[in-house]
Amino acid sequence: MVRPEIGAVPRRCAECGGYQYGGAPGCDACRALVDGIVEEAWAAFLRRWDVTDAEQETALAEMVAAEPDRHDWRVVDAALDRLTCPGCGDRLARGPAGCPPCDQAHGFRYAAIETDRPGVPPGNEHAVRVNVSVVRRPQVTSESELLVRRLLLPLLLAGALPSTEEAQRVSALVKKSPPGRRAQLVGQVVEALAEDLSRTRRAGRAAGSSPTSPDTPVGTRRRSGPGRSR
């Protein structure tokens, strides 16, 4: 499995020293893990369709890109990676801001299906996919937003979902912090959130129960729809 288990305590990356996934896109190891989230789903999709060659794969990618609302968001993102933008020549939706075909494809990708994993708060999968999208398309995102989204990604992948108060706290910290200390201060907040997750996990084990709430809906299926990308 590319993703960590629900409730797992984030692990350190041997390359960058931060939490795994959170060093992307600058850390090669973390970037490979983030890309793996998308690539694992695409590989399974190809097996279901019994695709055996590159020509078939391209045709399948074109089909998925034409009907994103019928497919999981990871499959849609992977399909776009396999298509070339007619405007800038980059991977479709991964080109520079202002490239019309890339911007259009990037908007349509949010019509894809998002299915919350069992045991996570509703909306966790949407948060995961938005943060993954930002990390994989950093050239169109502000430095501050990229920092917050990449550092929070390991917690989201473990099934956490910051509360409104926690999100506001991080946002306020970014706004008031000097640029030179911003990464350190936001990192400290994420460290505290990770420790809270670890304590919850230990308490669940001690009680002999799951660290997630028994009342959490299982497998919530949703689509972002236009305008729900952030």
JSON list of C-alpha atoms in Angstrom, two decimals:
[
{"chain": "A", "resi": 1, "resn": "MET", "atom": "CA", "xyz": [0.00, 0.00, 0.00]},
{"chain": "A", "resi": 2, "resn": "VAL", "atom": "CA", "xyz": [1.27, 3.46, -0.90]},
{"chain": "A", "resi": 3, "resn": "ARG", "atom": "CA", "xyz": [-0.85, 5.23, 1.69]},
{"chain": "A", "resi": 4, "resn": "PRO", "atom": "CA", "xyz": [-0.27, 4.81, 5.42]},
{"chain": "A", "resi": 5, "resn": "GLU", "atom": "CA", "xyz": [-2.92, 3.00, 7.42]},
{"chain": "A", "resi": 6, "resn": "ILE", "atom": "CA", "xyz": [-5.69, 4.99, 9.05]},
{"chain": "A", "resi": 7, "resn": "GLY", "atom": "CA", "xyz": [-4.50, 6.11, 12.46]},
{"chain": "A", "resi": 8, "resn": "ALA", "atom": "CA", "xyz": [-0.85, 5.38, 11.70]},
{"chain": "A", "resi": 9, "resn": "VAL", "atom": "CA", "xyz": [1.66, 7.75, 13.26]},
{"chain": "A", "resi": 10, "resn": "PRO", "atom": "CA", "xyz": [3.50, 9.66, 10.49]},
{"chain": "A", "resi": 11, "resn": "ARG", "atom": "CA", "xyz": [7.00, 8.35, 9.79]},
{"chain": "A", "resi": 12, "resn": "ARG", "atom": "CA", "xyz": [10.15, 10.32, 9.18]},
{"chain": "A", "resi": 13, "resn": "CYS", "atom": "CA", "xyz": [11.63, 10.55, 5.71]},
{"chain": "A", "resi": 14, "resn": "ALA", "atom": "CA", "xyz": [15.24, 9.37, 5.61]},
{"chain": "A", "resi": 15, "resn": "GLU", "atom": "CA", "xyz": [16.04, 11.88, 2.87]},
{"chain": "A", "resi": 16, "resn": "CYS", "atom": "CA", "xyz": [14.60, 15.18, 4.13]},
{"chain": "A", "resi": 17, "resn": "GLY", "atom": "CA", "xyz": [14.07, 14.46, 7.84]},
{"chain": "A", "resi": 18, "resn": "GLY", "atom": "CA", "xyz": [10.45, 15.64, 7.83]},
{"chain": "A", "resi": 19, "resn": "TYR", "atom": "CA", "xyz": [7.39, 13.45, 7.81]},
{"chain": "A", "resi": 20, "resn": "GLN", "atom": "CA", "xyz": [7.06, 11.22, 4.75]},
{"chain": "A", "resi": 21, "resn": "TYR", "atom": "CA", "xyz": [5.11, 12.85, 1.89]},
{"chain": "A", "resi": 22, "resn": "GLY", "atom": "CA", "xyz": [5.47, 16.28, 3.51]},
{"chain": "A", "resi": 23, "resn": "GLY", "atom": "CA", "xyz": [8.79, 17.11, 1.88]},
{"chain": "A", "resi": 24, "resn": "ALA", "atom": "CA", "xyz": [7.38, 17.08, -1.64]},
{"chain": "A", "resi": 25, "resn": "PRO", "atom": "CA", "xyz": [7.98, 18.47, -4.16]},
{"chain": "A", "resi": 26, "resn": "GLY", "atom": "CA", "xyz": [11.51, 19.40, -3.08]},
{"chain": "A", "resi": 27, "resn": "CYS", "atom": "CA", "xyz": [12.38, 16.01, -1.56]},
{"chain": "A", "resi": 28, "resn": "ASP", "atom": "CA", "xyz": [12.69, 13.31, -4.24]},
{"chain": "A", "resi": 29, "resn": "ALA", "atom": "CA", "xyz": [11.68, 10.52, -1.84]},
{"chain": "A", "resi": 30, "resn": "CYS", "atom": "CA", "xyz": [8.57, 12.36, -0.65]},
{"chain": "A", "resi": 31, "resn": "ARG", "atom": "CA", "xyz": [7.64, 13.36, -4.19]},
{"chain": "A", "resi": 32, "resn": "ALA", "atom": "CA", "xyz": [7.83, 9.73, -5.27]},
{"chain": "A", "resi": 33, "resn": "LEU", "atom": "CA", "xyz": [5.49, 8.76, -2.43]},
{"chain": "A", "resi": 34, "resn": "VAL", "atom": "CA", "xyz": [2.96, 11.43, -3.41]},
{"chain": "A", "resi": 35, "resn": "ASP", "atom": "CA", "xyz": [3.11, 10.40, -7.07]},
{"chain": "A", "resi": 36, "resn": "GLY", "atom": "CA", "xyz": [2.70, 6.81, -5.93]},
{"chain": "A", "resi": 37, "resn": "ILE", "atom": "CA", "xyz": [-0.75, 7.59, -4.51]},
{"chain": "A", "resi": 38, "resn": "VAL", "atom": "CA", "xyz": [-1.91, 8.39, -8.04]},
{"chain": "A", "resi": 39, "resn": "GLU", "atom": "CA", "xyz": [0.14, 5.76, -9.85]},
{"chain": "A", "resi": 40, "resn": "GLU", "atom": "CA", "xyz": [-1.04, 2.89, -7.65]},
{"chain": "A", "resi": 41, "resn": "ALA", "atom": "CA", "xyz": [-4.66, 3.64, -8.52]},
{"chain": "A", "resi": 42, "resn": "TRP", "atom": "CA", "xyz": [-3.85, 3.92, -12.21]},
{"chain": "A", "resi": 43, "resn": "ALA", "atom": "CA", "xyz": [-2.02, 0.58, -12.24]},
{"chain": "A", "resi": 44, "resn": "ALA", "atom": "CA", "xyz": [-5.06, -1.10, -10.68]},
{"chain": "A", "resi": 45, "resn": "PHE", "atom": "CA", "xyz": [-7.31, 0.64, -13.22]},
{"chain": "A", "resi": 46, "resn": "LEU", "atom": "CA", "xyz": [-5.20, -0.69, -16.12]},
{"chain": "A", "resi": 47, "resn": "ARG", "atom": "CA", "xyz": [-5.45, -4.21, -14.73]},
{"chain": "A", "resi": 48, "resn": "ARG", "atom": "CA", "xyz": [-9.23, -4.00, -14.58]},
{"chain": "A", "resi": 49, "resn": "TRP", "atom": "CA", "xyz": [-9.33, -2.93, -18.22]},
{"chain": "A", "resi": 50, "resn": "ASP", "atom": "CA", "xyz": [-6.71, -5.50, -19.22]},
{"chain": "A", "resi": 51, "resn": "VAL", "atom": "CA", "xyz": [-4.58, -2.86, -20.93]},
{"chain": "A", "resi": 52, "resn": "THR", "atom": "CA", "xyz": [-1.40, -4.31, -22.42]},
{"chain": "A", "resi": 53, "resn": "ASP", "atom": "CA", "xyz": [0.27, -1.62, -24.52]},
{"chain": "A", "resi": 54, "resn": "ALA", "atom": "CA", "xyz": [0.97, 2.12, -24.62]},
{"chain": "A", "resi": 55, "resn": "GLU", "atom": "CA", "xyz": [-1.55, 2.85, -27.35]},
{"chain": "A", "resi": 56, "resn": "GLN", "atom": "CA", "xyz": [-4.37, 1.30, -25.34]},
{"chain": "A", "resi": 57, "resn": "GLU", "atom": "CA", "xyz": [-3.23, 3.18, -22.24]},
{"chain": "A", "resi": 58, "resn": "THR", "atom": "CA", "xyz": [-3.33, 6.53, -24.05]},
{"chain": "A", "resi": 59, "resn": "ALA", "atom": "CA", "xyz": [-6.81, 5.80, -25.40]},
{"chain": "A", "resi": 60, "resn": "LEU", "atom": "CA", "xyz": [-7.99, 4.89, -21.91]},
{"chain": "A", "resi": 61, "resn": "ALA", "atom": "CA", "xyz": [-6.48, 8.09, -20.49]},
{"chain": "A", "resi": 62, "resn": "GLU", "atom": "CA", "xyz": [-8.35, 10.14, -23.11]},
{"chain": "A", "resi": 63, "resn": "MET", "atom": "CA", "xyz": [-11.60, 8.41, -22.17]},
{"chain": "A", "resi": 64, "resn": "VAL", "atom": "CA", "xyz": [-11.11, 9.11, -18.47]},
{"chain": "A", "resi": 65, "resn": "ALA", "atom": "CA", "xyz": [-10.20, 12.76, -19.10]},
{"chain": "A", "resi": 66, "resn": "ALA", "atom": "CA", "xyz": [-13.39, 13.17, -21.11]},
{"chain": "A", "resi": 67, "resn": "GLU", "atom": "CA", "xyz": [-15.60, 11.86, -18.29]},
{"chain": "A", "resi": 68, "resn": "PRO", "atom": "CA", "xyz": [-13.89, 12.71, -14.97]},
{"chain": "A", "resi": 69, "resn": "ASP", "atom": "CA", "xyz": [-17.16, 12.53, -13.03]},
{"chain": "A", "resi": 70, "resn": "ARG", "atom": "CA", "xyz": [-17.26, 8.75, -13.57]},
{"chain": "A", "resi": 71, "resn": "HIS", "atom": "CA", "xyz": [-13.86, 7.95, -12.07]},
{"chain": "A", "resi": 72, "resn": "ASP", "atom": "CA", "xyz": [-11.91, 8.16, -8.83]},
{"chain": "A", "resi": 73, "resn": "TRP", "atom": "CA", "xyz": [-9.85, 11.34, -8.54]},
{"chain": "A", "resi": 74, "resn": "ARG", "atom": "CA", "xyz": [-6.57, 9.42, -8.50]},
{"chain": "A", "resi": 75, "resn": "VAL", "atom": "CA", "xyz": [-7.44, 7.74, -11.79]},
{"chain": "A", "resi": 76, "resn": "VAL", "atom": "CA", "xyz": [-8.35, 11.11, -13.31]},
{"chain": "A", "resi": 77, "resn": "ASP", "atom": "CA", "xyz": [-5.12, 12.73, -12.16]},
{"chain": "A", "resi": 78, "resn": "ALA", "atom": "CA", "xyz": [-3.09, 9.82, -13.52]},
{"chain": "A", "resi": 79, "resn": "ALA", "atom": "CA", "xyz": [-4.93, 9.96, -16.84]},
{"chain": "A", "resi": 80, "resn": "LEU", "atom": "CA", "xyz": [-4.14, 13.66, -17.23]},
{"chain": "A", "resi": 81, "resn": "ASP", "atom": "CA", "xyz": [-0.48, 12.91, -16.55]},
{"chain": "A", "resi": 82, "resn": "ARG", "atom": "CA", "xyz": [-0.47, 10.69, -19.63]},
{"chain": "A", "resi": 83, "resn": "LEU", "atom": "CA", "xyz": [-1.86, 13.30, -21.99]},
{"chain": "A", "resi": 84, "resn": "THR", "atom": "CA", "xyz": [0.06, 16.17, -23.57]},
{"chain": "A", "resi": 85, "resn": "CYS", "atom": "CA", "xyz": [-1.29, 19.69, -23.39]},
{"chain": "A", "resi": 86, "resn": "PRO", "atom": "CA", "xyz": [-1.82, 21.11, -26.90]},
{"chain": "A", "resi": 87, "resn": "GLY", "atom": "CA", "xyz": [-1.00, 24.57, -25.59]},
{"chain": "A", "resi": 88, "resn": "CYS", "atom": "CA", "xyz": [2.20, 24.31, -23.59]},
{"chain": "A", "resi": 89, "resn": "GLY", "atom": "CA", "xyz": [3.39, 20.78, -24.37]},
{"chain": "A", "resi": 90, "resn": "ASP", "atom": "CA", "xyz": [3.58, 19.79, -20.69]},
{"chain": "A", "resi": 91, "resn": "ARG", "atom": "CA", "xyz": [1.49, 17.07, -19.08]},
{"chain": "A", "resi": 92, "resn": "LEU", "atom": "CA", "xyz": [-2.14, 18.12, -19.30]},
{"chain": "A", "resi": 93, "resn": "ALA", "atom": "CA", "xyz": [-3.18, 20.20, -16.25]},
{"chain": "A", "resi": 94, "resn": "ARG", "atom": "CA", "xyz": [0.44, 20.36, -15.05]},
{"chain": "A", "resi": 95, "resn": "GLY", "atom": "CA", "xyz": [1.58, 23.28, -17.18]},
{"chain": "A", "resi": 96, "resn": "PRO", "atom": "CA", "xyz": [2.12, 26.92, -16.15]},
{"chain": "A", "resi": 97, "resn": "ALA", "atom": "CA", "xyz": [-0.66, 29.08, -14.78]},
{"chain": "A", "resi": 98, "resn": "GLY", "atom": "CA", "xyz": [-2.43, 30.86, -17.61]},
{"chain": "A", "resi": 99, "resn": "CYS", "atom": "CA", "xyz": [-2.20, 27.97, -20.07]},
{"chain": "A", "resi": 100, "resn": "PRO", "atom": "CA", "xyz": [-5.89, 27.67, -21.15]},
{"chain": "A", "resi": 101, "resn": "PRO", "atom": "CA", "xyz": [-5.98, 23.89, -21.83]},
{"chain": "A", "resi": 102, "resn": "CYS", "atom": "CA", "xyz": [-4.15, 23.11, -18.57]},
{"chain": "A", "resi": 103, "resn": "ASP", "atom": "CA", "xyz": [-6.31, 25.45, -16.52]},
{"chain": "A", "resi": 104, "resn": "GLN", "atom": "CA", "xyz": [-9.46, 23.96, -18.02]},
{"chain": "A", "resi": 105, "resn": "ALA", "atom": "CA", "xyz": [-8.35, 20.38, -17.39]},
{"chain": "A", "resi": 106, "resn": "HIS", "atom": "CA", "xyz": [-7.31, 21.32, -13.85]},
{"chain": "A", "resi": 107, "resn": "GLY", "atom": "CA", "xyz": [-10.80, 22.67, -13.19]},
{"chain": "A", "resi": 108, "resn": "PHE", "atom": "CA", "xyz": [-12.59, 19.67, -14.67]},
{"chain": "A", "resi": 109, "resn": "ARG", "atom": "CA", "xyz": [-10.52, 17.24, -12.58]},
{"chain": "A", "resi": 110, "resn": "TYR", "atom": "CA", "xyz": [-12.47, 18.30, -9.49]},
{"chain": "A", "resi": 111, "resn": "ALA", "atom": "CA", "xyz": [-15.60, 16.68, -10.87]},
{"chain": "A", "resi": 112, "resn": "ALA", "atom": "CA", "xyz": [-13.98, 13.32, -10.09]},
{"chain": "A", "resi": 113, "resn": "ILE", "atom": "CA", "xyz": [-15.27, 10.98, -7.39]},
{"chain": "A", "resi": 114, "resn": "GLU", "atom": "CA", "xyz": [-13.88, 11.22, -3.86]},
{"chain": "A", "resi": 115, "resn": "THR", "atom": "CA", "xyz": [-14.57, 8.31, -1.53]},
{"chain": "A", "resi": 116, "resn": "ASP", "atom": "CA", "xyz": [-13.73, 8.72, 2.13]},
{"chain": "A", "resi": 117, "resn": "ARG", "atom": "CA", "xyz": [-11.93, 5.70, 3.53]},
{"chain": "A", "resi": 118, "resn": "PRO", "atom": "CA", "xyz": [-13.62, 3.78, 6.37]},
{"chain": "A", "resi": 119, "resn": "GLY", "atom": "CA", "xyz": [-12.92, 5.38, 9.73]},
{"chain": "A", "resi": 120, "resn": "VAL", "atom": "CA", "xyz": [-11.99, 8.91, 8.60]},
{"chain": "A", "resi": 121, "resn": "PRO", "atom": "CA", "xyz": [-13.92, 12.14, 9.19]},
{"chain": "A", "resi": 122, "resn": "PRO", "atom": "CA", "xyz": [-16.18, 13.10, 6.27]},
{"chain": "A", "resi": 123, "resn": "GLY", "atom": "CA", "xyz": [-14.24, 15.30, 3.90]},
{"chain": "A", "resi": 124, "resn": "ASN", "atom": "CA", "xyz": [-10.85, 13.73, 4.59]},
{"chain": "A", "resi": 125, "resn": "GLU", "atom": "CA", "xyz": [-10.53, 12.39, 1.05]},
{"chain": "A", "resi": 126, "resn": "HIS", "atom": "CA", "xyz": [-11.31, 15.80, -0.42]},
{"chain": "A", "resi": 127, "resn": "ALA", "atom": "CA", "xyz": [-8.59, 17.33, 1.75]},
{"chain": "A", "resi": 128, "resn": "VAL", "atom": "CA", "xyz": [-6.14, 14.63, 0.66]},
{"chain": "A", "resi": 129, "resn": "ARG", "atom": "CA", "xyz": [-6.84, 15.12, -3.04]},
{"chain": "A", "resi": 130, "resn": "VAL", "atom": "CA", "xyz": [-6.60, 18.93, -2.85]},
{"chain": "A", "resi": 131, "resn": "ASN", "atom": "CA", "xyz": [-3.29, 18.80, -1.00]},
{"chain": "A", "resi": 132, "resn": "VAL", "atom": "CA", "xyz": [-1.93, 16.17, -3.39]},
{"chain": "A", "resi": 133, "resn": "SER", "atom": "CA", "xyz": [-3.01, 18.31, -6.33]},
{"chain": "A", "resi": 134, "resn": "VAL", "atom": "CA", "xyz": [-1.27, 21.38, -4.89]},
{"chain": "A", "resi": 135, "resn": "VAL", "atom": "CA", "xyz": [1.94, 19.50, -4.16]},
{"chain": "A", "resi": 136, "resn": "ARG", "atom": "CA", "xyz": [2.01, 18.03, -7.67]},
{"chain": "A", "resi": 137, "resn": "ARG", "atom": "CA", "xyz": [1.30, 21.41, -9.33]},
{"chain": "A", "resi": 138, "resn": "PRO", "atom": "CA", "xyz": [3.34, 23.79, -7.15]},
{"chain": "A", "resi": 139, "resn": "GLN", "atom": "CA", "xyz": [4.06, 26.31, -9.90]},
{"chain": "A", "resi": 140, "resn": "VAL", "atom": "CA", "xyz": [0.54, 27.74, -9.71]},
{"chain": "A", "resi": 141, "resn": "THR", "atom": "CA", "xyz": [0.39, 27.96, -5.91]},
{"chain": "A", "resi": 142, "resn": "SER", "atom": "CA", "xyz": [1.74, 30.56, -3.52]},
{"chain": "A", "resi": 143, "resn": "GLU", "atom": "CA", "xyz": [4.74, 29.57, -1.45]},
{"chain": "A", "resi": 144, "resn": "SER", "atom": "CA", "xyz": [2.74, 29.92, 1.76]},
{"chain": "A", "resi": 145, "resn": "GLU", "atom": "CA", "xyz": [-0.11, 27.70, 0.62]},
{"chain": "A", "resi": 146, "resn": "LEU", "atom": "CA", "xyz": [2.26, 25.07, -0.70]},
{"chain": "A", "resi": 147, "resn": "LEU", "atom": "CA", "xyz": [4.07, 25.03, 2.66]},
{"chain": "A", "resi": 148, "resn": "VAL", "atom": "CA", "xyz": [0.90, 24.45, 4.67]},
{"chain": "A", "resi": 149, "resn": "ARG", "atom": "CA", "xyz": [-0.59, 21.87, 2.34]},
{"chain": "A", "resi": 150, "resn": "ARG", "atom": "CA", "xyz": [2.56, 19.78, 2.01]},
{"chain": "A", "resi": 151, "resn": "LEU", "atom": "CA", "xyz": [3.22, 19.77, 5.75]},
{"chain": "A", "resi": 152, "resn": "LEU", "atom": "CA", "xyz": [-0.36, 18.78, 6.60]},
{"chain": "A", "resi": 153, "resn": "LEU", "atom": "CA", "xyz": [-0.52, 16.04, 3.95]},
{"chain": "A", "resi": 154, "resn": "PRO", "atom": "CA", "xyz": [1.04, 13.29, 6.15]},
{"chain": "A", "resi": 155, "resn": "LEU", "atom": "CA", "xyz": [-1.63, 13.85, 8.79]},
{"chain": "A", "resi": 156, "resn": "LEU", "atom": "CA", "xyz": [-4.44, 13.80, 6.24]},
{"chain": "A", "resi": 157, "resn": "LEU", "atom": "CA", "xyz": [-3.14, 10.56, 4.75]},
{"chain": "A", "resi": 158, "resn": "ALA", "atom": "CA", "xyz": [-3.19, 9.02, 8.23]},
{"chain": "A", "resi": 159, "resn": "GLY", "atom": "CA", "xyz": [-6.89, 9.86, 8.45]},
{"chain": "A", "resi": 160, "resn": "ALA", "atom": "CA", "xyz": [-6.79, 13.09, 10.41]},
{"chain": "A", "resi": 161, "resn": "LEU", "atom": "CA", "xyz": [-8.71, 16.21, 9.45]},
{"chain": "A", "resi": 162, "resn": "PRO", "atom": "CA", "xyz": [-7.75, 19.47, 11.18]},
{"chain": "A", "resi": 163, "resn": "SER", "atom": "CA", "xyz": [-10.62, 21.27, 12.84]},
{"chain": "A", "resi": 164, "resn": "THR", "atom": "CA", "xyz": [-11.68, 24.74, 11.74]},
{"chain": "A", "resi": 165, "resn": "GLU", "atom": "CA", "xyz": [-9.88, 26.19, 14.74]},
{"chain": "A", "resi": 166, "resn": "GLU", "atom": "CA", "xyz": [-6.67, 24.33, 13.92]},
{"chain": "A", "resi": 167, "resn": "ALA", "atom": "CA", "xyz": [-6.82, 25.41, 10.29]},
{"chain": "A", "resi": 168, "resn": "GLN", "atom": "CA", "xyz": [-7.37, 29.02, 11.34]},
{"chain": "A", "resi": 169, "resn": "ARG", "atom": "CA", "xyz": [-4.46, 28.77, 13.73]},
{"chain": "A", "resi": 170, "resn": "VAL", "atom": "CA", "xyz": [-2.12, 27.60, 10.98]},
{"chain": "A", "resi": 171, "resn": "SER", "atom": "CA", "xyz": [-3.41, 30.27, 8.59]},
{"chain": "A", "resi": 172, "resn": "ALA", "atom": "CA", "xyz": [-2.87, 33.02, 11.14]},
{"chain": "A", "resi": 173, "resn": "LEU", "atom": "CA", "xyz": [0.61, 31.70, 11.90]},
{"chain": "A", "resi": 174, "resn": "VAL", "atom": "CA", "xyz": [1.58, 31.81, 8.23]},
{"chain": "A", "resi": 175, "resn": "LYS", "atom": "CA", "xyz": [0.34, 35.38, 7.86]},
{"chain": "A", "resi": 176, "resn": "LYS", "atom": "CA", "xyz": [2.19, 36.76, 10.87]},
{"chain": "A", "resi": 177, "resn": "SER", "atom": "CA", "xyz": [5.42, 34.74, 10.63]},
{"chain": "A", "resi": 178, "resn": "PRO", "atom": "CA", "xyz": [8.57, 36.15, 8.99]},
{"chain": "A", "resi": 179, "resn": "PRO", "atom": "CA", "xyz": [9.25, 34.28, 5.73]},
{"chain": "A", "resi": 180, "resn": "GLY", "atom": "CA", "xyz": [12.53, 32.95, 7.05]},
{"chain": "A", "resi": 181, "resn": "ARG", "atom": "CA", "xyz": [10.89, 31.27, 10.05]},
{"chain": "A", "resi": 182, "resn": "ARG", "atom": "CA", "xyz": [7.58, 30.29, 8.48]},
{"chain": "A", "resi": 183, "resn": "ALA", "atom": "CA", "xyz": [8.49, 26.69, 7.67]},
{"chain": "A", "resi": 184, "resn": "GLN", "atom": "CA", "xyz": [9.90, 26.12, 11.16]},
{"chain": "A", "resi": 185, "resn": "LEU", "atom": "CA", "xyz": [6.87, 27.53, 12.96]},
{"chain": "A", "resi": 186, "resn": "VAL", "atom": "CA", "xyz": [4.30, 25.74, 10.83]},
{"chain": "A", "resi": 187, "resn": "GLY", "atom": "CA", "xyz": [6.35, 22.57, 11.23]},
{"chain": "A", "resi": 188, "resn": "GLN", "atom": "CA", "xyz": [6.09, 22.90, 15.00]},
{"chain": "A", "resi": 189, "resn": "VAL", "atom": "CA", "xyz": [2.29, 23.11, 14.78]},
{"chain": "A", "resi": 190, "resn": "VAL", "atom": "CA", "xyz": [2.21, 20.01, 12.58]},
{"chain": "A", "resi": 191, "resn": "GLU", "atom": "CA", "xyz": [4.49, 18.24, 15.07]},
{"chain": "A", "resi": 192, "resn": "ALA", "atom": "CA", "xyz": [1.97, 18.98, 17.83]},
{"chain": "A", "resi": 193, "resn": "LEU", "atom": "CA", "xyz": [-0.89, 17.68, 15.71]},
{"chain": "A", "resi": 194, "resn": "ALA", "atom": "CA", "xyz": [1.08, 14.54, 14.93]},
{"chain": "A", "resi": 195, "resn": "GLU", "atom": "CA", "xyz": [1.72, 13.99, 18.61]},
{"chain": "A", "resi": 196, "resn": "ASP", "atom": "CA", "xyz": [-2.02, 14.34, 19.29]},
{"chain": "A", "resi": 197, "resn": "LEU", "atom": "CA", "xyz": [-2.61, 11.67, 16.64]},
{"chain": "A", "resi": 198, "resn": "SER", "atom": "CA", "xyz": [-0.01, 9.45, 18.29]},
{"chain": "A", "resi": 199, "resn": "ARG", "atom": "CA", "xyz": [-1.63, 9.85, 21.72]},
{"chain": "A", "resi": 200, "resn": "THR", "atom": "CA", "xyz": [-5.03, 9.00, 20.26]},
{"chain": "A", "resi": 201, "resn": "ARG", "atom": "CA", "xyz": [-3.55, 5.91, 18.65]},
{"chain": "A", "resi": 202, "resn": "ARG", "atom": "CA", "xyz": [-1.93, 4.77, 21.90]},
{"chain": "A", "resi": 203, "resn": "ALA", "atom": "CA", "xyz": [-5.12, 5.39, 23.86]},
{"chain": "A", "resi": 204, "resn": "GLY", "atom": "CA", "xyz": [-7.09, 3.34, 21.35]},
{"chain": "A", "resi": 205, "resn": "ARG", "atom": "CA", "xyz": [-4.66, 0.46, 21.64]},
{"chain": "A", "resi": 206, "resn": "ALA", "atom": "CA", "xyz": [-4.74, 0.61, 25.43]},
{"chain": "A", "resi": 207, "resn": "ALA", "atom": "CA", "xyz": [-8.52, 0.49, 25.38]},
{"chain": "A", "resi": 208, "resn": "GLY", "atom": "CA", "xyz": [-8.48, -2.36, 22.89]},
{"chain": "A", "resi": 209, "resn": "SER", "atom": "CA", "xyz": [-10.46, -0.39, 20.35]},
{"chain": "A", "resi": 210, "resn": "SER", "atom": "CA", "xyz": [-10.01, 1.45, 17.07]},
{"chain": "A", "resi": 211, "resn": "PRO", "atom": "CA", "xyz": [-8.51, 4.95, 17.33]},
{"chain": "A", "resi": 212, "resn": "THR", "atom": "CA", "xyz": [-11.24, 6.20, 15.03]},
{"chain": "A", "resi": 213, "resn": "SER", "atom": "CA", "xyz": [-14.75, 6.98, 16.12]},
{"chain": "A", "resi": 214, "resn": "PRO", "atom": "CA", "xyz": [-17.32, 4.17, 15.76]},
{"chain": "A", "resi": 215, "resn": "ASP", "atom": "CA", "xyz": [-19.81, 6.79, 14.59]},
{"chain": "A", "resi": 216, "resn": "THR", "atom": "CA", "xyz": [-17.69, 7.87, 11.63]},
{"chain": "A", "resi": 217, "resn": "PRO", "atom": "CA", "xyz": [-19.47, 7.12, 8.34]},
{"chain": "A", "resi": 218, "resn": "VAL", "atom": "CA", "xyz": [-17.82, 4.44, 6.23]},
{"chain": "A", "resi": 219, "resn": "GLY", "atom": "CA", "xyz": [-16.81, 5.02, 2.64]},
{"chain": "A", "resi": 220, "resn": "THR", "atom": "CA", "xyz": [-18.46, 8.39, 2.05]},
{"chain": "A", "resi": 221, "resn": "ARG", "atom": "CA", "xyz": [-18.64, 8.87, -1.70]},
{"chain": "A", "resi": 222, "resn": "ARG", "atom": "CA", "xyz": [-18.71, 12.38, -3.07]},
{"chain": "A", "resi": 223, "resn": "ARG", "atom": "CA", "xyz": [-17.75, 14.55, -5.98]},
{"chain": "A", "resi": 224, "resn": "SER", "atom": "CA", "xyz": [-16.05, 17.89, -5.61]},
{"chain": "A", "resi": 225, "resn": "GLY", "atom": "CA", "xyz": [-18.02, 19.63, -8.30]},
{"chain": "A", "resi": 226, "resn": "PRO", "atom": "CA", "xyz": [-17.07, 22.97, -9.80]},
{"chain": "A", "resi": 227, "resn": "GLY", "atom": "CA", "xyz": [-15.61, 25.41, -7.34]},
{"chain": "A", "resi": 228, "resn": "ARG", "atom": "CA", "xyz": [-14.91, 22.88, -4.58]},
{"chain": "A", "resi": 229, "resn": "SER", "atom": "CA", "xyz": [-11.22, 22.51, -5.28]},
{"chain": "A", "resi": 230, "resn": "ARG", "atom": "CA", "xyz": [-10.10, 24.37, -2.18]}
]
